[in-house]
Amino acid sequence: MTDALLSAKGLRVHYHTRRGPVRAVDAVSFDLLPGESLGIVGETGCGKSTLGKAILGLLPPRTKVEGSLRFRGQELVRLAPAAFRRLRGEELALIFQDPMTRLDPLMTIREHFVETLRAHDRKLSEDAAADRAAKVLRSMGIPETRLEHYPHEFSGGMRQRIMIAMAVVLRPKLLVADEPTTSLDVIVEAQILEILEALRRSYGMSLLLITHNLGVVAEVCDRVGVMYAGKLVEIGPIADVFRRPIHPYTQGLLASTIHMGTTELRSIDGMPPSLLAPPPACRFHPRCTFARDVCRAEEPEKVEFRPGHVAACHFGRDFL
Amino acid sequence: MLDVRDLQVHFPVKMSAIQAVGRALVRQIRRGRTDETPVRPVVHAVDGVSFALGPGEILGLVGESGCGKTTTARAVLRLLAPTSGRILFEGTDLASLSEEAMRGIRPRMQIVFQDPHAALNPAMTIGQAIQDPLLIHREVAAAEAKEATFRVMEEVGLSPPEDLFDKYPADLSGGQKQRAVIARAIILRPSLIVADEPVAMLDMSVRARILELLLDLKARHGLTYLFITHDLATAKFVCDRIAIMYLGRIVETGPAAEIFREPKHPYTKALIAAVPVPEPGRPRAQALPRGEVPDAIRPPRGCRFHPRCPVALPTCGWEGRDFVDYLEDRRLNPETARVDETRIGRPTAWTASGLVVHRAARPDLAKLEEAVRSVLALAPAPLREAVTEIDVSAGEVAVRFREPEPLEPRPVAGRSVECLLY
């Protein structure tokens, strides 16, 4: 058994708001192995982006974080901001949905790279930094002649390539990608997914892909975790979760996804709960067609129903 | 019911007076050498689009962002003025109709917007928003309007209406807001609904319900939909016929089932193959088109897809700037980049002007010509074979490309395709 690169145990993230604590991530546990790609899927407000931010130490101040989150043996919960800064870039990197908001419009691409590289290695000369930038950009299909250009001179897909290049230029061990292709068109999306795959293969990097798009997860990930109302309700190998889902929410989510083979429309009744006051016991019970008394009274345990395939449902056995 | 012919919508690029003068000067200085700086740049958002829509039909306008699908829809509704073309709606040409006359038509055609959060006034209650069109277009008493609003709210699943009537948009979920937007669109009993990405902003688990509602309303009231979407899976499920748009043109149109079963246009093929499928273990799309959709200010000559097309022909519209792009591509490989740096020069050293691309080279023209020939010999076949001559004179080397073959939509296997392959 390989040691996990990242290991979450009972991770909780509660935001403070005027209306009370928002339980965005609640008792989430999972392991991510070196070189593996794990998808985290769920709908708006399920806590998937908060999970990503917790891993990267990007939560707003005064956010309550509990439990444990170990990265290469180091505890990230309550890690000092300075230590987190060093970790980000060198060991952990991230890419976001909208690259334009992360690139400085007044800096050329070359300046972006020089700044990033020199922040982690002061002795690196500007030319050496630009050389490294040119190399990684070339591998993404951007010629070095464009190093002197400004962000607005690039198309959306190019900007996302630049973001990825900046994220991986320091060879991180883990790349967290939060909806990296959501604002892109399908062809460009497919190009970006191809790049992420190639990076993972050539650098042995792990990938945590946060998305609402089940198709993207199916194409890129080895394993997938499904979040609902702050809980990780199911996690397992991609083929098992997609072909033989256990949790009724996963079943509903897969059934309601409109894809090229859809022949009838299905949906899940009701809507996701507010995280200010989530339902007690199993959080999915008000929308679950299989719910019985126990679902309203007791929180379901996480059970490994198949090797590596874990779900939190009282009646998981019935769906095997 | 709706017959759109040769629709064109061009937008002038916004410029300040100083920019305009500057551009004119640049043009003067570079006169005869380039056509890359038009005096008044124009975005060719929709550039000759024709389609027809029969009663009770759902036509999908499908394409990537910037292909002109939303602009087409807005022109059909006369939310913006078309540059040219005809829009025959129930026998009237809307393209030339006055704003005054349009008011009489508007109740017959309504729109459902993409973003329900933005489409509803946050200061108006749901009930007020839904009954507003009724109060504007029909002279009805308040009580009567409210009654009609209750009925339509029931119909779209906003029940109980008496509870929701006085709620504000902020109190509703995204799905409920979209139901309110749909209610507002159908309260005047229109015949045509333009649905602009009606489910794109909604979560997966509610999308299906909104689509079901739209299909249900269509069946009940005999509505006709112009359905705008970038999501091919939704288009496949919902539409009777689809029109695939690329850079302001319809490249393929026909029955949805036929097109999805066997796409004909290389762009349609690429688009369908690129859609991620929630089915683990399925092989990934191969041979994706290179790059991204080009700028609509200067769309490519000939077939607009030719620079990215995996099966392009020499006759598809190759031109000077395709050669510059090819030189850019060669910079990706450190080996060829080094060779080109000394022999060909940077891509920016070349000036593309329509079918010609040229570079001044004093003193050694012969060497540059030889370099161009050797680089072209390695170029992709369609680009290479489109070159008609390499001209060496007046201190410069110029590469000239052939005129493209004229392109028009042709009937192919039960649909219409705009591609030289057919």
Short mmCIF file of N, CA and C in Angstrom, two decimals, chain A residues 42-45 137-138 140-146 155-158 161 183 185-191 193-195 197 212-216 218-220 238-239 242-243 249 253-254 256-272 287, chain B residues 63-66 173 176 199 201 203-209 211-212 215 230-234 236-237 260 267 270-293 305 308 328-329 331-334 337 341 346-347:
data_model
loop_
_atom_site.label_atom_id
_atom_site.label_comp_id
_atom_site.label_asym_id
_atom_site.label_seq_id
_atom_site.Cartn_x
_atom_site.Cartn_y
_atom_site.Cartn_z
N GLY A 42 -20.33 17.46 -7.44
CA GLY A 42 -21.48 17.86 -6.65
C GLY A 42 -22.06 19.12 -7.25
N GLU A 43 -23.23 19.51 -6.73
CA GLU A 43 -23.90 20.67 -7.29
C GLU A 43 -23.46 21.94 -6.58
N THR A 44 -23.94 23.08 -7.07
CA THR A 44 -23.63 24.38 -6.46
C THR A 44 -23.87 24.33 -4.95
N GLY A 45 -22.90 24.81 -4.19
CA GLY A 45 -23.10 24.91 -2.75
C GLY A 45 -22.94 23.61 -1.98
N LEU A 137 5.73 26.65 -21.53
CA LEU A 137 4.69 27.17 -22.43
C LEU A 137 4.66 26.41 -23.75
N ARG A 138 5.88 26.10 -24.25
CA ARG A 138 5.96 25.34 -25.50
C ARG A 138 5.24 24.01 -25.36
N MET A 140 2.73 23.42 -23.84
CA MET A 140 1.28 23.65 -23.87
C MET A 140 0.84 24.21 -25.21
N GLY A 141 1.75 24.28 -26.16
CA GLY A 141 1.38 24.77 -27.49
C GLY A 141 1.40 26.27 -27.62
N ILE A 142 2.16 26.97 -26.76
CA ILE A 142 2.28 28.42 -26.90
C ILE A 142 3.74 28.76 -27.20
N PRO A 143 4.01 29.33 -28.39
CA PRO A 143 5.40 29.61 -28.75
C PRO A 143 5.99 30.71 -27.86
N GLU A 144 7.33 30.66 -27.67
CA GLU A 144 7.94 31.61 -26.74
C GLU A 144 7.90 33.04 -27.28
N THR A 145 7.59 33.18 -28.59
CA THR A 145 7.46 34.54 -29.14
C THR A 145 6.33 35.30 -28.45
N ARG A 146 5.46 34.58 -27.75
CA ARG A 146 4.33 35.27 -27.13
C ARG A 146 4.57 35.62 -25.66
N SER A 155 -6.61 34.29 -26.08
CA SER A 155 -7.98 33.79 -26.01
C SER A 155 -8.18 33.07 -24.67
N GLY A 156 -9.43 32.75 -24.37
CA GLY A 156 -9.75 32.09 -23.10
C GLY A 156 -8.98 30.79 -22.90
N GLY A 157 -8.92 29.98 -23.95
CA GLY A 157 -8.24 28.70 -23.84
C GLY A 157 -6.73 28.88 -23.63
N MET A 158 -6.17 29.88 -24.33
CA MET A 158 -4.73 30.18 -24.18
C MET A 158 -4.43 30.62 -22.76
N ARG A 161 -4.30 27.79 -20.54
CA ARG A 161 -3.02 27.09 -20.72
C ARG A 161 -1.91 27.80 -19.96
N SER A 183 -15.73 27.47 -18.15
CA SER A 183 -16.11 28.59 -19.01
C SER A 183 -15.60 28.39 -20.44
N ASP A 185 -15.34 26.31 -24.26
CA ASP A 185 -16.14 25.52 -25.19
C ASP A 185 -15.61 24.10 -25.28
N VAL A 186 -16.46 23.19 -25.78
CA VAL A 186 -16.10 21.77 -25.69
C VAL A 186 -14.79 21.40 -26.34
N ILE A 187 -14.48 21.99 -27.48
CA ILE A 187 -13.25 21.59 -28.16
C ILE A 187 -12.04 22.05 -27.37
N VAL A 188 -12.08 23.29 -26.88
CA VAL A 188 -10.99 23.80 -26.06
C VAL A 188 -10.92 23.03 -24.74
N GLU A 189 -12.08 22.70 -24.21
CA GLU A 189 -12.13 21.89 -22.99
C GLU A 189 -11.40 20.57 -23.18
N ALA A 190 -11.68 19.93 -24.30
CA ALA A 190 -11.02 18.65 -24.58
C ALA A 190 -9.51 18.84 -24.71
N GLN A 191 -9.10 19.97 -25.30
CA GLN A 191 -7.65 20.24 -25.43
C GLN A 191 -7.02 20.39 -24.04
N LEU A 193 -8.14 19.22 -21.15
CA LEU A 193 -8.14 17.94 -20.44
C LEU A 193 -6.98 17.06 -20.91
N GLU A 194 -6.70 17.14 -22.21
CA GLU A 194 -5.59 16.38 -22.77
C GLU A 194 -4.26 16.84 -22.14
N ILE A 195 -4.13 18.16 -21.97
CA ILE A 195 -2.92 18.72 -21.36
C ILE A 195 -2.79 18.24 -19.91
N GLU A 197 -3.96 15.57 -18.56
CA GLU A 197 -3.60 14.15 -18.59
C GLU A 197 -2.11 13.96 -18.86
N HIS A 212 -18.59 20.16 -11.60
CA HIS A 212 -19.97 19.67 -11.59
C HIS A 212 -20.21 18.79 -12.82
N ASN A 213 -19.21 18.71 -13.71
CA ASN A 213 -19.40 18.03 -14.98
C ASN A 213 -18.97 16.56 -14.89
N LEU A 214 -19.94 15.67 -14.87
CA LEU A 214 -19.63 14.25 -14.70
C LEU A 214 -18.86 13.70 -15.90
N GLY A 215 -19.11 14.26 -17.07
CA GLY A 215 -18.41 13.81 -18.26
C GLY A 215 -16.91 14.07 -18.15
N VAL A 216 -16.56 15.24 -17.65
CA VAL A 216 -15.15 15.59 -17.49
C VAL A 216 -14.48 14.63 -16.51
N ALA A 218 -15.37 11.59 -15.77
CA ALA A 218 -15.26 10.25 -16.36
C ALA A 218 -14.07 10.15 -17.30
N GLU A 219 -13.73 11.27 -17.97
CA GLU A 219 -12.63 11.23 -18.93
C GLU A 219 -11.27 11.32 -18.27
N VAL A 220 -11.19 11.97 -17.10
CA VAL A 220 -9.89 12.30 -16.54
C VAL A 220 -9.52 11.53 -15.27
N ILE A 238 -13.71 5.10 -10.36
CA ILE A 238 -14.62 5.78 -11.29
C ILE A 238 -15.63 4.82 -11.94
N ALA A 239 -15.15 3.65 -12.34
CA ALA A 239 -16.04 2.72 -13.04
C ALA A 239 -17.14 2.22 -12.10
N PHE A 242 -19.69 5.17 -11.30
CA PHE A 242 -20.53 5.54 -12.44
C PHE A 242 -21.45 4.40 -12.89
N ARG A 243 -20.95 3.18 -12.84
CA ARG A 243 -21.76 2.07 -13.35
C ARG A 243 -22.63 1.45 -12.28
N TYR A 249 -28.26 9.60 -3.81
CA TYR A 249 -27.97 10.90 -4.44
C TYR A 249 -27.10 10.71 -5.68
N LEU A 253 -28.06 11.85 -9.33
CA LEU A 253 -27.23 12.79 -10.06
C LEU A 253 -26.86 12.21 -11.43
N LEU A 254 -26.47 10.94 -11.44
CA LEU A 254 -26.10 10.29 -12.71
C LEU A 254 -27.31 10.21 -13.64
N SER A 256 -29.93 12.14 -13.70
CA SER A 256 -30.46 13.42 -14.18
C SER A 256 -29.50 14.13 -15.12
N THR A 257 -28.28 13.62 -15.24
CA THR A 257 -27.32 14.25 -16.16
C THR A 257 -27.75 14.00 -17.60
N ILE A 258 -27.86 15.09 -18.34
CA ILE A 258 -28.26 14.94 -19.74
C ILE A 258 -26.99 14.72 -20.57
N HIS A 259 -26.90 13.60 -21.22
CA HIS A 259 -25.73 13.31 -22.04
C HIS A 259 -26.18 12.81 -23.40
N MET A 260 -25.22 12.48 -24.24
CA MET A 260 -25.56 12.16 -25.62
C MET A 260 -26.47 10.93 -25.73
N GLY A 261 -26.47 10.08 -24.71
CA GLY A 261 -27.31 8.89 -24.79
C GLY A 261 -28.65 9.04 -24.07
N THR A 262 -28.95 10.23 -23.58
CA THR A 262 -30.18 10.43 -22.81
C THR A 262 -31.42 10.16 -23.67
N THR A 263 -32.30 9.28 -23.17
CA THR A 263 -33.53 9.02 -23.91
C THR A 263 -34.75 9.47 -23.13
N GLU A 264 -34.60 9.63 -21.79
CA GLU A 264 -35.71 10.20 -21.04
C GLU A 264 -35.16 11.10 -19.95
N LEU A 265 -35.94 12.13 -19.62
CA LEU A 265 -35.47 13.09 -18.64
C LEU A 265 -35.80 12.61 -17.24
N ARG A 266 -34.80 12.69 -16.35
CA ARG A 266 -35.02 12.32 -14.94
C ARG A 266 -34.51 13.47 -14.09
N SER A 267 -35.03 13.60 -12.90
CA SER A 267 -34.53 14.64 -12.01
C SER A 267 -34.67 14.18 -10.57
N ILE A 268 -34.07 14.96 -9.66
CA ILE A 268 -34.20 14.66 -8.24
C ILE A 268 -35.20 15.65 -7.68
N ASP A 269 -36.21 15.17 -6.97
CA ASP A 269 -37.20 16.07 -6.39
C ASP A 269 -36.57 16.99 -5.37
N GLY A 270 -37.21 18.13 -5.16
CA GLY A 270 -36.74 19.06 -4.14
C GLY A 270 -35.48 19.77 -4.57
N MET A 271 -34.84 20.45 -3.61
CA MET A 271 -33.59 21.13 -3.94
C MET A 271 -32.59 20.98 -2.80
N PRO A 272 -31.31 21.24 -3.11
CA PRO A 272 -30.29 21.07 -2.07
C PRO A 272 -30.60 21.96 -0.87
N ARG A 287 -35.10 14.37 0.20
CA ARG A 287 -35.25 14.24 -1.25
C ARG A 287 -35.16 12.79 -1.71
N GLY B 63 -23.74 25.95 -31.20
CA GLY B 63 -22.37 26.34 -31.54
C GLY B 63 -21.64 26.84 -30.31
N GLU B 64 -20.35 27.12 -30.50
CA GLU B 64 -19.52 27.56 -29.38
C GLU B 64 -19.74 29.05 -29.15
N SER B 65 -19.19 29.56 -28.04
CA SER B 65 -19.37 30.98 -27.77
C SER B 65 -18.76 31.80 -28.90
N GLY B 66 -19.44 32.85 -29.27
CA GLY B 66 -18.95 33.71 -30.34
C GLY B 66 -19.32 33.24 -31.74
N SER B 173 -35.51 29.65 -5.58
CA SER B 173 -34.34 28.92 -6.07
C SER B 173 -34.15 29.23 -7.56
N GLN B 176 -36.89 27.75 -9.67
CA GLN B 176 -38.16 28.46 -9.56
C GLN B 176 -38.12 29.78 -10.31
N VAL B 199 -31.29 26.37 -19.70
CA VAL B 199 -30.92 25.56 -18.53
C VAL B 199 -29.44 25.63 -18.20
N MET B 201 -27.56 27.74 -16.73
CA MET B 201 -27.14 28.24 -15.42
C MET B 201 -27.66 27.38 -14.27
N ASP B 203 -28.46 23.84 -11.96
CA ASP B 203 -27.78 22.61 -11.56
C ASP B 203 -28.39 21.41 -12.28
N MET B 204 -27.54 20.37 -12.44
CA MET B 204 -27.96 19.16 -13.14
C MET B 204 -29.32 18.64 -12.68
N SER B 205 -29.51 18.56 -11.36
CA SER B 205 -30.71 17.87 -10.87
C SER B 205 -31.98 18.64 -11.18
N VAL B 206 -31.89 19.93 -11.55
CA VAL B 206 -33.12 20.66 -11.91
C VAL B 206 -33.26 20.92 -13.41
N ARG B 207 -32.17 20.75 -14.15
CA ARG B 207 -32.22 21.00 -15.59
C ARG B 207 -33.33 20.22 -16.27
N ALA B 208 -33.38 18.94 -15.94
CA ALA B 208 -34.33 18.06 -16.61
C ALA B 208 -35.75 18.55 -16.41
N ARG B 209 -36.04 19.06 -15.19
CA ARG B 209 -37.41 19.49 -14.92
C ARG B 209 -37.79 20.71 -15.74
N LEU B 211 -36.50 21.51 -18.70
CA LEU B 211 -36.67 21.06 -20.09
C LEU B 211 -38.01 20.36 -20.26
N GLU B 212 -38.37 19.55 -19.28
CA GLU B 212 -39.66 18.86 -19.31
C GLU B 212 -40.80 19.89 -19.41
N LEU B 215 -41.03 21.35 -22.88
CA LEU B 215 -41.61 20.40 -23.84
C LEU B 215 -43.11 20.25 -23.60
N HIS B 230 -25.24 25.73 -26.35
CA HIS B 230 -23.89 25.27 -26.69
C HIS B 230 -23.76 23.81 -26.28
N ASP B 231 -24.80 23.29 -25.60
CA ASP B 231 -24.72 21.94 -25.05
C ASP B 231 -25.33 20.94 -26.04
N LEU B 232 -24.48 20.17 -26.67
CA LEU B 232 -24.96 19.28 -27.71
C LEU B 232 -25.90 18.20 -27.20
N ALA B 233 -25.65 17.74 -25.97
CA ALA B 233 -26.51 16.69 -25.42
C ALA B 233 -27.94 17.20 -25.24
N THR B 234 -28.07 18.44 -24.76
CA THR B 234 -29.39 19.02 -24.60
C THR B 234 -30.05 19.21 -25.96
N LYS B 236 -29.53 17.55 -28.63
CA LYS B 236 -29.88 16.25 -29.20
C LYS B 236 -31.21 15.76 -28.63
N PHE B 237 -31.39 15.98 -27.34
CA PHE B 237 -32.61 15.48 -26.72
C PHE B 237 -33.83 16.32 -27.07
N PHE B 260 -26.75 13.92 -35.51
CA PHE B 260 -26.03 13.28 -34.41
C PHE B 260 -25.62 11.85 -34.76
N TYR B 267 -16.49 20.27 -38.86
CA TYR B 267 -16.65 20.98 -37.59
C TYR B 267 -17.69 20.28 -36.71
N ALA B 270 -16.13 17.29 -35.18
CA ALA B 270 -15.21 17.61 -34.09
C ALA B 270 -15.98 17.99 -32.82
N LEU B 271 -17.02 18.76 -33.02
CA LEU B 271 -17.81 19.24 -31.89
C LEU B 271 -18.45 18.06 -31.15
N ILE B 272 -19.05 17.16 -31.89
CA ILE B 272 -19.72 16.02 -31.27
C ILE B 272 -18.71 15.11 -30.60
N ALA B 273 -17.56 14.92 -31.25
CA ALA B 273 -16.54 14.02 -30.68
C ALA B 273 -15.93 14.59 -29.41
N ALA B 274 -15.94 15.93 -29.26
CA ALA B 274 -15.26 16.55 -28.12
C ALA B 274 -16.11 16.55 -26.86
N VAL B 275 -17.41 16.27 -26.98
CA VAL B 275 -18.28 16.33 -25.80
C VAL B 275 -17.87 15.24 -24.81
N PRO B 276 -17.55 15.62 -23.56
CA PRO B 276 -17.20 14.59 -22.59
C PRO B 276 -18.43 13.76 -22.21
N VAL B 277 -18.25 12.46 -22.15
CA VAL B 277 -19.36 11.56 -21.90
C VAL B 277 -19.18 10.92 -20.51
N PRO B 278 -20.22 10.94 -19.68
CA PRO B 278 -20.07 10.35 -18.35
C PRO B 278 -20.07 8.83 -18.40
N GLU B 279 -19.07 8.29 -19.03
CA GLU B 279 -19.00 6.84 -19.23
C GLU B 279 -17.53 6.47 -19.12
N PRO B 280 -17.11 6.00 -17.93
CA PRO B 280 -15.67 5.74 -17.75
C PRO B 280 -15.14 4.72 -18.73
N GLY B 281 -13.88 4.90 -19.11
CA GLY B 281 -13.22 3.92 -19.96
C GLY B 281 -13.44 4.13 -21.44
N ARG B 282 -14.27 5.12 -21.78
CA ARG B 282 -14.51 5.38 -23.18
C ARG B 282 -13.29 6.10 -23.75
N PRO B 283 -12.82 5.71 -24.95
CA PRO B 283 -11.63 6.37 -25.49
C PRO B 283 -11.90 7.86 -25.72
N ARG B 284 -10.85 8.65 -25.48
CA ARG B 284 -10.99 10.10 -25.63
C ARG B 284 -11.00 10.50 -27.09
N ALA B 285 -11.55 11.70 -27.33
CA ALA B 285 -11.62 12.22 -28.69
C ALA B 285 -10.21 12.30 -29.29
N GLN B 286 -10.09 11.85 -30.52
CA GLN B 286 -8.80 11.90 -31.21
C GLN B 286 -8.80 13.07 -32.18
N ALA B 287 -7.62 13.51 -32.52
CA ALA B 287 -7.45 14.54 -33.55
C ALA B 287 -8.39 15.73 -33.36
N LEU B 288 -8.24 16.39 -32.24
CA LEU B 288 -9.04 17.59 -32.00
C LEU B 288 -8.60 18.69 -32.96
N PRO B 289 -9.52 19.56 -33.36
CA PRO B 289 -9.10 20.69 -34.18
C PRO B 289 -8.10 21.53 -33.40
N ARG B 290 -7.14 22.09 -34.09
CA ARG B 290 -6.13 22.88 -33.41
C ARG B 290 -6.68 24.24 -33.02
N GLY B 291 -6.12 24.82 -31.99
CA GLY B 291 -6.39 26.20 -31.65
C GLY B 291 -7.84 26.47 -31.29
N GLU B 292 -8.21 27.74 -31.46
CA GLU B 292 -9.54 28.17 -31.05
C GLU B 292 -10.23 28.93 -32.16
N VAL B 293 -11.48 29.29 -31.91
CA VAL B 293 -12.25 30.02 -32.90
C VAL B 293 -11.56 31.36 -33.17
N PHE B 305 -13.71 27.53 -41.22
CA PHE B 305 -13.13 26.49 -40.37
C PHE B 305 -11.80 25.98 -40.92
N ARG B 308 -8.44 25.24 -38.99
CA ARG B 308 -8.46 24.25 -37.91
C ARG B 308 -8.92 22.88 -38.40
N GLU B 328 4.38 30.39 -36.84
CA GLU B 328 4.19 30.40 -35.38
C GLU B 328 4.26 28.98 -34.81
N ASP B 329 3.58 28.07 -35.51
CA ASP B 329 3.56 26.67 -35.09
C ASP B 329 4.96 26.08 -35.02
N ARG B 331 7.56 27.50 -34.24
CA ARG B 331 8.29 28.00 -33.08
C ARG B 331 8.09 27.11 -31.87
N LEU B 332 7.12 26.21 -31.92
CA LEU B 332 6.85 25.34 -30.78
C LEU B 332 7.94 24.28 -30.62
N ASN B 333 8.60 23.97 -31.69
CA ASN B 333 9.66 22.99 -31.66
C ASN B 333 11.00 23.73 -31.59
N PRO B 334 11.78 23.53 -30.52
CA PRO B 334 13.03 24.30 -30.38
C PRO B 334 13.94 24.16 -31.59
N ALA B 337 12.46 26.13 -34.49
CA ALA B 337 12.47 27.53 -34.09
C ALA B 337 13.85 28.13 -34.34
N GLU B 341 14.69 31.09 -37.05
CA GLU B 341 15.17 32.37 -36.53
C GLU B 341 16.20 33.00 -37.48
N ARG B 346 11.48 35.96 -37.77
CA ARG B 346 10.35 35.77 -36.86
C ARG B 346 9.05 35.86 -37.64
N PRO B 347 8.00 35.19 -37.16
CA PRO B 347 6.71 35.29 -37.85
C PRO B 347 6.27 36.74 -38.04
#
